[in-house]
Amino acid sequence: MGGGGGAGGIVSRTSGPPGTAHGSPGDAPCPVCGSVSAKAGPGRETHDRRSIPDRRADYSLTLILVSETATELARFERKQTTTAIGRTEGDIRFPEDQFLSPLHAKLTWEDGRLEVRDLGSRNGTWVFLEAPYKLTDGDLILIGSQVLRFRRLGYPGPYATEADATKRMGSVVPSADIASLTQLRSDGSARDLIQLSPGRDIHIGRERGDWIFPYDPTMSAQHATVRSEDADFVLVDDHSRNGIAIAARGAMPVHHGSRIMVGDKLLRVELPEAARAAAT
């Protein structure tokens, strides 16, 4: 196992333009803090261009690298507002992880919340669910070692009547198929698919359910349920051993105890008491 933390990122906080030879003495930057304070006068406002430090900069963050059996392997203590993770770049690096992009993901404090973003990585940044999750079109789901894509199909419209009034034959289905889950290969191509319809729950597992993956040892016997709720579909973890993860799209909130997977590295988030209270 080779993980290492690099130097923390530096945010440039530039002051206002320095005074020139023709400027007034009051426009000169402070030799200590670099701020420029303009003198009050007709048509001029008193203005301090000194940057205000981020109030969350003192909140620490710990990322714990854990094994598949939840054994702690390494700890990465961070005190910066942003933490980048990658194979060859970033504040925390795992150079031996071939599934990790050079610069893969970052965690950032934003408006009192800790968020994780994927940085356009090859394999995505995965956040494990802590509660039932309402699926949205395009969501990528990790169940065991299966990557599934959720798609909304919409309600089918009526078929046009044939010119000779002959009726069409077709399969009998429980109700309208308005969404689907597709199993994806490593190259992104589709291998298998299951249709989702209102009023019908779908159970997924290694041994039991409507969609079974007997060849996946990382999947629990009954792992997950896609629950139909009116026209929505909600993903529920059925007390599985390895959990269910969603690929981060945009900023995704994380909390104390959240688990994130980047490449083949599983990281658990730990926050100090003050940060936990502020993030709730």
C-alpha atoms as a PDB file:
ATOM      1  CA  MET A   1       0.000   0.000   0.000  1.00  0.00           C
ATOM      2  CA  GLY A   2       1.468   3.289  -1.019  1.00  0.00           C
ATOM      3  CA  GLY A   3      -0.413   6.448  -0.113  1.00  0.00           C
ATOM      4  CA  GLY A   4       1.073   9.813   0.535  1.00  0.00           C
ATOM      5  CA  GLY A   5      -0.069  13.305   1.308  1.00  0.00           C
ATOM      6  CA  GLY A   6       1.403  16.139  -0.659  1.00  0.00           C
ATOM      7  CA  ALA A   7       1.641  19.771   0.298  1.00  0.00           C
ATOM      8  CA  GLY A   8      -1.570  21.653   0.882  1.00  0.00           C
ATOM      9  CA  GLY A   9      -2.875  23.849  -1.914  1.00  0.00           C
ATOM     10  CA  ILE A  10      -2.191  27.589  -1.591  1.00  0.00           C
ATOM     11  CA  VAL A  11      -4.979  30.042  -2.298  1.00  0.00           C
ATOM     12  CA  SER A  12      -3.625  33.374  -3.494  1.00  0.00           C
ATOM     13  CA  ARG A  13      -5.183  36.274  -1.627  1.00  0.00           C
ATOM     14  CA  THR A  14      -3.871  39.346  -3.440  1.00  0.00           C
ATOM     15  CA  SER A  15      -4.269  42.811  -2.010  1.00  0.00           C
ATOM     16  CA  GLY A  16      -5.211  45.881  -4.001  1.00  0.00           C
ATOM     17  CA  PRO A  17      -2.735  47.574  -6.367  1.00  0.00           C
ATOM     18  CA  PRO A  18       0.192  49.174  -4.600  1.00  0.00           C
ATOM     19  CA  GLY A  19       0.590  52.939  -4.502  1.00  0.00           C
ATOM     20  CA  THR A  20       2.623  54.542  -7.232  1.00  0.00           C
ATOM     21  CA  ALA A  21       5.062  57.382  -7.060  1.00  0.00           C
ATOM     22  CA  HIS A  22       2.226  59.757  -7.887  1.00  0.00           C
ATOM     23  CA  GLY A  23      -0.242  58.290  -5.384  1.00  0.00           C
ATOM     24  CA  SER A  24      -0.952  59.667  -1.962  1.00  0.00           C
ATOM     25  CA  PRO A  25       0.872  58.182   1.033  1.00  0.00           C
ATOM     26  CA  GLY A  26      -2.422  56.746   2.262  1.00  0.00           C
ATOM     27  CA  ASP A  27      -2.583  54.521  -0.850  1.00  0.00           C
ATOM     28  CA  ALA A  28       0.665  52.707  -0.022  1.00  0.00           C
ATOM     29  CA  PRO A  29       0.305  49.031   1.016  1.00  0.00           C
ATOM     30  CA  CYS A  30       0.879  48.077   4.622  1.00  0.00           C
ATOM     31  CA  PRO A  31       4.380  46.520   4.894  1.00  0.00           C
ATOM     32  CA  VAL A  32       3.006  43.879   7.315  1.00  0.00           C
ATOM     33  CA  CYS A  33      -0.313  42.687   5.895  1.00  0.00           C
ATOM     34  CA  GLY A  34      -0.153  44.077   2.345  1.00  0.00           C
ATOM     35  CA  SER A  35      -3.546  45.798   2.594  1.00  0.00           C
ATOM     36  CA  VAL A  36      -4.295  49.127   0.945  1.00  0.00           C
ATOM     37  CA  SER A  37      -6.487  51.513   2.877  1.00  0.00           C
ATOM     38  CA  ALA A  38      -7.651  54.575   0.944  1.00  0.00           C
ATOM     39  CA  LYS A  39      -8.104  57.786   2.883  1.00  0.00           C
ATOM     40  CA  ALA A  40     -11.627  59.035   3.253  1.00  0.00           C
ATOM     41  CA  GLY A  41     -12.370  62.172   1.345  1.00  0.00           C
ATOM     42  CA  PRO A  42     -14.774  63.777  -1.105  1.00  0.00           C
ATOM     43  CA  GLY A  43     -15.945  61.115  -3.538  1.00  0.00           C
ATOM     44  CA  ARG A  44     -13.809  58.410  -1.880  1.00  0.00           C
ATOM     45  CA  GLU A  45     -14.982  55.635   0.383  1.00  0.00           C
ATOM     46  CA  THR A  46     -12.907  54.157   3.144  1.00  0.00           C
ATOM     47  CA  HIS A  47     -12.067  50.721   1.760  1.00  0.00           C
ATOM     48  CA  ASP A  48      -9.816  47.985   3.076  1.00  0.00           C
ATOM     49  CA  ARG A  49      -8.778  45.722   0.232  1.00  0.00           C
ATOM     50  CA  ARG A  50      -7.254  43.177   2.572  1.00  0.00           C
ATOM     51  CA  SER A  51      -8.682  39.724   1.953  1.00  0.00           C
ATOM     52  CA  ILE A  52     -10.740  38.281   4.767  1.00  0.00           C
ATOM     53  CA  PRO A  53      -9.546  34.813   5.791  1.00  0.00           C
ATOM     54  CA  ASP A  54     -11.975  31.953   5.239  1.00  0.00           C
ATOM     55  CA  ARG A  55     -13.810  31.382   8.502  1.00  0.00           C
ATOM     56  CA  ARG A  56     -13.694  27.607   7.912  1.00  0.00           C
ATOM     57  CA  ALA A  57      -9.921  27.508   7.383  1.00  0.00           C
ATOM     58  CA  ASP A  58      -9.377  26.273  10.942  1.00  0.00           C
ATOM     59  CA  TYR A  59     -11.717  23.298  10.506  1.00  0.00           C
ATOM     60  CA  SER A  60      -9.707  20.136  10.166  1.00  0.00           C
ATOM     61  CA  LEU A  61     -10.600  17.113   8.094  1.00  0.00           C
ATOM     62  CA  THR A  62      -9.297  13.562   8.328  1.00  0.00           C
ATOM     63  CA  LEU A  63      -9.511  11.059   5.483  1.00  0.00           C
ATOM     64  CA  ILE A  64      -8.954   7.477   6.603  1.00  0.00           C
ATOM     65  CA  LEU A  65      -7.878   4.891   4.069  1.00  0.00           C
ATOM     66  CA  VAL A  66      -9.643   1.618   4.912  1.00  0.00           C
ATOM     67  CA  SER A  67      -9.441  -1.908   3.572  1.00  0.00           C
ATOM     68  CA  GLU A  68     -12.353  -4.031   2.334  1.00  0.00           C
ATOM     69  CA  THR A  69     -12.659  -5.359   5.889  1.00  0.00           C
ATOM     70  CA  ALA A  70     -12.818  -1.793   7.296  1.00  0.00           C
ATOM     71  CA  THR A  71      -9.289  -2.014   8.722  1.00  0.00           C
ATOM     72  CA  GLU A  72      -7.602   1.379   9.006  1.00  0.00           C
ATOM     73  CA  LEU A  73      -4.547   1.546   6.740  1.00  0.00           C
ATOM     74  CA  ALA A  74      -3.560   5.239   6.767  1.00  0.00           C
ATOM     75  CA  ARG A  75      -4.727   8.633   7.988  1.00  0.00           C
ATOM     76  CA  PHE A  76      -4.491  11.942   6.148  1.00  0.00           C
ATOM     77  CA  GLU A  77      -4.934  15.007   8.359  1.00  0.00           C
ATOM     78  CA  ARG A  78      -5.997  18.152   6.513  1.00  0.00           C
ATOM     79  CA  LYS A  79      -6.573  21.710   7.729  1.00  0.00           C
ATOM     80  CA  GLN A  80      -7.120  23.426   4.380  1.00  0.00           C
ATOM     81  CA  THR A  81     -10.506  24.282   2.875  1.00  0.00           C
ATOM     82  CA  THR A  82      -9.745  22.217  -0.248  1.00  0.00           C
ATOM     83  CA  THR A  83      -8.191  18.767  -0.531  1.00  0.00           C
ATOM     84  CA  ALA A  84      -7.362  17.317  -3.952  1.00  0.00           C
ATOM     85  CA  ILE A  85      -6.782  13.585  -4.540  1.00  0.00           C
ATOM     86  CA  GLY A  86      -5.003  11.975  -7.472  1.00  0.00           C
ATOM     87  CA  ARG A  87      -2.490   9.448  -8.696  1.00  0.00           C
ATOM     88  CA  THR A  88       0.293  11.929  -9.523  1.00  0.00           C
ATOM     89  CA  GLU A  89      -1.187  15.317  -8.555  1.00  0.00           C
ATOM     90  CA  GLY A  90      -3.048  16.728  -5.590  1.00  0.00           C
ATOM     91  CA  ASP A  91      -2.638  16.938  -1.830  1.00  0.00           C
ATOM     92  CA  ILE A  92      -3.168  13.188  -1.293  1.00  0.00           C
ATOM     93  CA  ARG A  93      -1.610  10.858  -3.856  1.00  0.00           C
ATOM     94  CA  PHE A  94      -1.762   7.126  -4.509  1.00  0.00           C
ATOM     95  CA  PRO A  95       0.819   6.581  -7.277  1.00  0.00           C
ATOM     96  CA  GLU A  96       0.316   2.795  -7.384  1.00  0.00           C
ATOM     97  CA  ASP A  97      -3.453   2.969  -8.068  1.00  0.00           C
ATOM     98  CA  GLN A  98      -3.932   2.408 -11.797  1.00  0.00           C
ATOM     99  CA  PHE A  99      -7.681   3.098 -11.557  1.00  0.00           C
ATOM    100  CA  LEU A 100      -7.037   6.604 -10.212  1.00  0.00           C
ATOM    101  CA  SER A 101      -6.703   9.528 -12.634  1.00  0.00           C
ATOM    102  CA  PRO A 102      -3.677  11.856 -12.270  1.00  0.00           C
ATOM    103  CA  LEU A 103      -5.973  14.458 -10.645  1.00  0.00           C
ATOM    104  CA  HIS A 104      -9.151  12.654  -9.662  1.00  0.00           C
ATOM    105  CA  ALA A 105     -11.357  14.439  -7.087  1.00  0.00           C
ATOM    106  CA  LYS A 106     -11.455  17.203  -4.512  1.00  0.00           C
ATOM    107  CA  LEU A 107     -13.210  17.893  -1.225  1.00  0.00           C
ATOM    108  CA  THR A 108     -14.129  21.479  -0.414  1.00  0.00           C
ATOM    109  CA  TRP A 109     -15.824  23.376   2.389  1.00  0.00           C
ATOM    110  CA  GLU A 110     -18.587  25.483   0.792  1.00  0.00           C
ATOM    111  CA  ASP A 111     -21.078  27.566   2.785  1.00  0.00           C
ATOM    112  CA  GLY A 112     -20.713  25.421   5.876  1.00  0.00           C
ATOM    113  CA  ARG A 113     -20.909  22.101   4.026  1.00  0.00           C
ATOM    114  CA  LEU A 114     -18.244  19.618   3.029  1.00  0.00           C
ATOM    115  CA  GLU A 115     -18.647  18.626  -0.620  1.00  0.00           C
ATOM    116  CA  VAL A 116     -16.879  16.252  -2.956  1.00  0.00           C
ATOM    117  CA  ARG A 117     -16.491  16.785  -6.703  1.00  0.00           C
ATOM    118  CA  ASP A 118     -15.173  14.548  -9.423  1.00  0.00           C
ATOM    119  CA  LEU A 119     -12.547  16.290 -11.571  1.00  0.00           C
ATOM    120  CA  GLY A 120     -13.358  14.560 -14.836  1.00  0.00           C
ATOM    121  CA  SER A 121     -11.727  11.285 -13.806  1.00  0.00           C
ATOM    122  CA  ARG A 122     -11.799   8.140 -15.937  1.00  0.00           C
ATOM    123  CA  ASN A 123     -13.578   5.956 -13.361  1.00  0.00           C
ATOM    124  CA  GLY A 124     -15.616   8.449 -11.359  1.00  0.00           C
ATOM    125  CA  THR A 125     -15.810   9.419  -7.707  1.00  0.00           C
ATOM    126  CA  TRP A 126     -18.240   7.288  -5.714  1.00  0.00           C
ATOM    127  CA  VAL A 127     -20.134   8.291  -2.569  1.00  0.00           C
ATOM    128  CA  PHE A 128     -21.721   5.478  -0.554  1.00  0.00           C
ATOM    129  CA  LEU A 129     -25.359   5.915   0.377  1.00  0.00           C
ATOM    130  CA  GLU A 130     -26.370   6.504   3.976  1.00  0.00           C
ATOM    131  CA  ALA A 131     -30.122   6.713   3.309  1.00  0.00           C
ATOM    132  CA  PRO A 132     -32.631   5.876   0.536  1.00  0.00           C
ATOM    133  CA  TYR A 133     -31.775   7.798  -2.619  1.00  0.00           C
ATOM    134  CA  LYS A 134     -34.177   9.071  -5.313  1.00  0.00           C
ATOM    135  CA  LEU A 135     -32.672   8.244  -8.691  1.00  0.00           C
ATOM    136  CA  THR A 136     -32.346  10.874 -11.405  1.00  0.00           C
ATOM    137  CA  ASP A 137     -31.764  10.368 -15.103  1.00  0.00           C
ATOM    138  CA  GLY A 138     -28.154   9.434 -15.876  1.00  0.00           C
ATOM    139  CA  ASP A 139     -27.204   8.297 -12.368  1.00  0.00           C
ATOM    140  CA  LEU A 140     -24.417   5.706 -12.196  1.00  0.00           C
ATOM    141  CA  ILE A 141     -24.790   3.149  -9.411  1.00  0.00           C
ATOM    142  CA  LEU A 142     -22.221   0.781  -7.922  1.00  0.00           C
ATOM    143  CA  ILE A 143     -23.734  -2.403  -6.449  1.00  0.00           C
ATOM    144  CA  GLY A 144     -21.102  -5.003  -5.572  1.00  0.00           C
ATOM    145  CA  SER A 145     -18.788  -4.797  -8.587  1.00  0.00           C
ATOM    146  CA  GLN A 146     -21.603  -3.926 -10.997  1.00  0.00           C
ATOM    147  CA  VAL A 147     -21.845  -0.476 -12.557  1.00  0.00           C
ATOM    148  CA  LEU A 148     -25.456   0.278 -13.498  1.00  0.00           C
ATOM    149  CA  ARG A 149     -26.863   3.299 -15.311  1.00  0.00           C
ATOM    150  CA  PHE A 150     -30.362   4.622 -14.562  1.00  0.00           C
ATOM    151  CA  ARG A 151     -32.356   6.126 -17.435  1.00  0.00           C
ATOM    152  CA  ARG A 152     -35.782   7.756 -17.536  1.00  0.00           C
ATOM    153  CA  LEU A 153     -37.764   6.661 -20.589  1.00  0.00           C
ATOM    154  CA  GLY A 154     -40.994   8.591 -20.103  1.00  0.00           C
ATOM    155  CA  TYR A 155     -44.476   7.259 -20.663  1.00  0.00           C
ATOM    156  CA  PRO A 156     -45.033   5.703 -24.109  1.00  0.00           C
ATOM    157  CA  GLY A 157     -47.555   7.433 -26.341  1.00  0.00           C
ATOM    158  CA  PRO A 158     -50.369   5.702 -28.236  1.00  0.00           C
ATOM    159  CA  TYR A 159     -49.458   3.791 -31.375  1.00  0.00           C
ATOM    160  CA  ALA A 160     -50.817   5.140 -34.627  1.00  0.00           C
ATOM    161  CA  THR A 161     -53.618   3.029 -36.120  1.00  0.00           C
ATOM    162  CA  GLU A 162     -52.512   0.959 -39.080  1.00  0.00           C
ATOM    163  CA  ALA A 163     -54.077   1.861 -42.406  1.00  0.00           C
ATOM    164  CA  ASP A 164     -55.802  -1.528 -42.666  1.00  0.00           C
ATOM    165  CA  ALA A 165     -56.942  -1.474 -38.959  1.00  0.00           C
ATOM    166  CA  THR A 166     -54.831  -4.536 -38.098  1.00  0.00           C
ATOM    167  CA  LYS A 167     -53.891  -4.654 -34.396  1.00  0.00           C
ATOM    168  CA  ARG A 168     -50.262  -5.086 -33.305  1.00  0.00           C
ATOM    169  CA  MET A 169     -49.104  -8.099 -31.300  1.00  0.00           C
ATOM    170  CA  GLY A 170     -46.571  -7.741 -28.479  1.00  0.00           C
ATOM    171  CA  SER A 171     -45.429  -8.970 -25.098  1.00  0.00           C
ATOM    172  CA  VAL A 172     -47.718  -8.678 -22.112  1.00  0.00           C
ATOM    173  CA  VAL A 173     -46.058  -6.385 -19.550  1.00  0.00           C
ATOM    174  CA  PRO A 174     -47.158  -5.462 -16.006  1.00  0.00           C
ATOM    175  CA  SER A 175     -47.468  -1.760 -16.834  1.00  0.00           C
ATOM    176  CA  ALA A 176     -45.714   0.984 -18.758  1.00  0.00           C
ATOM    177  CA  ASP A 177     -41.915   0.801 -18.694  1.00  0.00           C
ATOM    178  CA  ILE A 178     -40.844   4.337 -17.798  1.00  0.00           C
ATOM    179  CA  ALA A 179     -37.211   3.782 -16.739  1.00  0.00           C
ATOM    180  CA  SER A 180     -34.418   1.246 -16.988  1.00  0.00           C
ATOM    181  CA  LEU A 181     -31.231   0.032 -15.353  1.00  0.00           C
ATOM    182  CA  THR A 182     -28.387  -0.985 -17.658  1.00  0.00           C
ATOM    183  CA  GLN A 183     -25.358  -3.072 -16.687  1.00  0.00           C
ATOM    184  CA  LEU A 184     -22.212  -1.463 -18.130  1.00  0.00           C
ATOM    185  CA  ARG A 185     -18.989  -3.135 -19.202  1.00  0.00           C
ATOM    186  CA  SER A 186     -15.629  -1.514 -18.444  1.00  0.00           C
ATOM    187  CA  ASP A 187     -15.643   0.115 -21.899  1.00  0.00           C
ATOM    188  CA  GLY A 188     -19.042   1.704 -21.205  1.00  0.00           C
ATOM    189  CA  SER A 189     -21.026  -0.585 -23.513  1.00  0.00           C
ATOM    190  CA  ALA A 190     -24.293  -2.153 -22.367  1.00  0.00           C
ATOM    191  CA  ARG A 191     -24.420  -5.830 -21.408  1.00  0.00           C
ATOM    192  CA  ASP A 192     -27.787  -6.404 -19.737  1.00  0.00           C
ATOM    193  CA  LEU A 193     -30.857  -4.335 -18.916  1.00  0.00           C
ATOM    194  CA  ILE A 194     -33.934  -4.427 -16.700  1.00  0.00           C
ATOM    195  CA  GLN A 195     -37.044  -2.311 -17.187  1.00  0.00           C
ATOM    196  CA  LEU A 196     -38.656  -0.328 -14.381  1.00  0.00           C
ATOM    197  CA  SER A 197     -42.363   0.395 -14.212  1.00  0.00           C
ATOM    198  CA  PRO A 198     -44.703   2.116 -11.728  1.00  0.00           C
ATOM    199  CA  GLY A 199     -45.964  -0.021  -8.867  1.00  0.00           C
ATOM    200  CA  ARG A 200     -43.237  -2.644  -9.273  1.00  0.00           C
ATOM    201  CA  ASP A 201     -40.213  -2.930  -6.967  1.00  0.00           C
ATOM    202  CA  ILE A 202     -37.028  -4.534  -8.305  1.00  0.00           C
ATOM    203  CA  HIS A 203     -34.755  -6.561  -6.005  1.00  0.00           C
ATOM    204  CA  ILE A 204     -31.074  -7.020  -6.914  1.00  0.00           C
ATOM    205  CA  GLY A 205     -28.682  -9.567  -5.424  1.00  0.00           C
ATOM    206  CA  ARG A 206     -26.189 -12.362  -5.902  1.00  0.00           C
ATOM    207  CA  GLU A 207     -28.674 -15.136  -5.061  1.00  0.00           C
ATOM    208  CA  ARG A 208     -32.138 -13.626  -4.618  1.00  0.00           C
ATOM    209  CA  GLY A 209     -34.150 -11.035  -6.470  1.00  0.00           C
ATOM    210  CA  ASP A 210     -35.477 -10.007  -9.848  1.00  0.00           C
ATOM    211  CA  TRP A 211     -31.994  -9.274 -11.203  1.00  0.00           C
ATOM    212  CA  ILE A 212     -29.355 -11.764 -10.053  1.00  0.00           C
ATOM    213  CA  PHE A 213     -25.552 -11.657 -10.453  1.00  0.00           C
ATOM    214  CA  PRO A 214     -24.323 -15.087  -9.247  1.00  0.00           C
ATOM    215  CA  TYR A 215     -20.803 -14.423 -10.580  1.00  0.00           C
ATOM    216  CA  ASP A 216     -20.211 -11.326  -8.385  1.00  0.00           C
ATOM    217  CA  PRO A 217     -18.700 -12.352  -5.004  1.00  0.00           C
ATOM    218  CA  THR A 218     -18.716  -8.726  -3.773  1.00  0.00           C
ATOM    219  CA  MET A 219     -22.510  -8.568  -3.960  1.00  0.00           C
ATOM    220  CA  SER A 220     -24.671  -9.701  -1.045  1.00  0.00           C
ATOM    221  CA  ALA A 221     -27.266 -12.444  -1.505  1.00  0.00           C
ATOM    222  CA  GLN A 222     -29.964  -9.748  -1.539  1.00  0.00           C
ATOM    223  CA  HIS A 223     -28.202  -6.453  -1.928  1.00  0.00           C
ATOM    224  CA  ALA A 224     -30.526  -3.650  -2.999  1.00  0.00           C
ATOM    225  CA  THR A 225     -34.086  -2.680  -3.884  1.00  0.00           C
ATOM    226  CA  VAL A 226     -35.237  -0.168  -6.461  1.00  0.00           C
ATOM    227  CA  ARG A 227     -38.518   0.935  -4.944  1.00  0.00           C
ATOM    228  CA  SER A 228     -41.322   2.418  -7.045  1.00  0.00           C
ATOM    229  CA  GLU A 229     -42.817   5.557  -5.485  1.00  0.00           C
ATOM    230  CA  ASP A 230     -45.453   7.035  -7.820  1.00  0.00           C
ATOM    231  CA  ALA A 231     -43.443   8.027 -10.908  1.00  0.00           C
ATOM    232  CA  ASP A 232     -40.103   8.035  -9.033  1.00  0.00           C
ATOM    233  CA  PHE A 233     -37.670   5.244  -8.213  1.00  0.00           C
ATOM    234  CA  VAL A 234     -35.815   5.127  -4.904  1.00  0.00           C
ATOM    235  CA  LEU A 235     -32.667   3.066  -4.346  1.00  0.00           C
ATOM    236  CA  VAL A 236     -32.491   1.299  -0.967  1.00  0.00           C
ATOM    237  CA  ASP A 237     -29.630  -0.694   0.564  1.00  0.00           C
ATOM    238  CA  ASP A 238     -30.927  -4.048   1.860  1.00  0.00           C
ATOM    239  CA  HIS A 239     -28.338  -4.231   4.691  1.00  0.00           C
ATOM    240  CA  SER A 240     -25.663  -5.356   2.234  1.00  0.00           C
ATOM    241  CA  ARG A 241     -22.080  -6.091   3.244  1.00  0.00           C
ATOM    242  CA  ASN A 242     -20.389  -3.600   0.888  1.00  0.00           C
ATOM    243  CA  GLY A 243     -23.050  -0.935   0.485  1.00  0.00           C
ATOM    244  CA  ILE A 244     -24.248   1.008  -2.554  1.00  0.00           C
ATOM    245  CA  ALA A 245     -22.490   3.996  -4.101  1.00  0.00           C
ATOM    246  CA  ILE A 246     -23.539   6.775  -6.475  1.00  0.00           C
ATOM    247  CA  ALA A 247     -21.123   8.488  -8.853  1.00  0.00           C
ATOM    248  CA  ALA A 248     -20.758  12.153  -7.904  1.00  0.00           C
ATOM    249  CA  ARG A 249     -22.121  14.600 -10.475  1.00  0.00           C
ATOM    250  CA  GLY A 250     -21.336  18.181  -9.578  1.00  0.00           C
ATOM    251  CA  ALA A 251     -20.961  18.890  -5.861  1.00  0.00           C
ATOM    252  CA  MET A 252     -22.179  16.072  -3.615  1.00  0.00           C
ATOM    253  CA  PRO A 253     -22.405  16.667   0.162  1.00  0.00           C
ATOM    254  CA  VAL A 254     -20.506  14.373   2.520  1.00  0.00           C
ATOM    255  CA  HIS A 255     -20.599  14.166   6.316  1.00  0.00           C
ATOM    256  CA  HIS A 256     -18.787  12.664   9.273  1.00  0.00           C
ATOM    257  CA  GLY A 257     -18.593   8.940   8.584  1.00  0.00           C
ATOM    258  CA  SER A 258     -19.246   9.212   4.833  1.00  0.00           C
ATOM    259  CA  ARG A 259     -17.349   6.775   2.620  1.00  0.00           C
ATOM    260  CA  ILE A 260     -15.842   7.807  -0.713  1.00  0.00           C
ATOM    261  CA  MET A 261     -14.206   5.589  -3.325  1.00  0.00           C
ATOM    262  CA  VAL A 262     -11.639   6.991  -5.768  1.00  0.00           C
ATOM    263  CA  GLY A 263      -9.878   4.490  -8.007  1.00  0.00           C
ATOM    264  CA  ASP A 264      -9.677   1.380  -5.841  1.00  0.00           C
ATOM    265  CA  LYS A 265      -9.158   3.385  -2.640  1.00  0.00           C
ATOM    266  CA  LEU A 266     -11.920   3.557  -0.031  1.00  0.00           C
ATOM    267  CA  LEU A 267     -11.738   6.643   2.197  1.00  0.00           C
ATOM    268  CA  ARG A 268     -13.800   7.415   5.293  1.00  0.00           C
ATOM    269  CA  VAL A 269     -14.432  11.032   6.314  1.00  0.00           C
ATOM    270  CA  GLU A 270     -13.847  12.078   9.921  1.00  0.00           C
ATOM    271  CA  LEU A 271     -14.679  15.578  11.146  1.00  0.00           C
ATOM    272  CA  PRO A 272     -13.899  17.192  14.504  1.00  0.00           C
ATOM    273  CA  GLU A 273     -16.837  17.968  16.791  1.00  0.00           C
ATOM    274  CA  ALA A 274     -16.992  21.668  15.834  1.00  0.00           C
ATOM    275  CA  ALA A 275     -17.055  20.928  12.121  1.00  0.00           C
ATOM    276  CA  ARG A 276     -19.723  18.243  12.564  1.00  0.00           C
ATOM    277  CA  ALA A 277     -22.026  20.719  14.280  1.00  0.00           C
ATOM    278  CA  ALA A 278     -21.412  23.391  11.640  1.00  0.00           C
ATOM    279  CA  ALA A 279     -22.011  20.975   8.760  1.00  0.00           C
ATOM    280  CA  THR A 280     -25.430  19.848  10.003  1.00  0.00           C
END
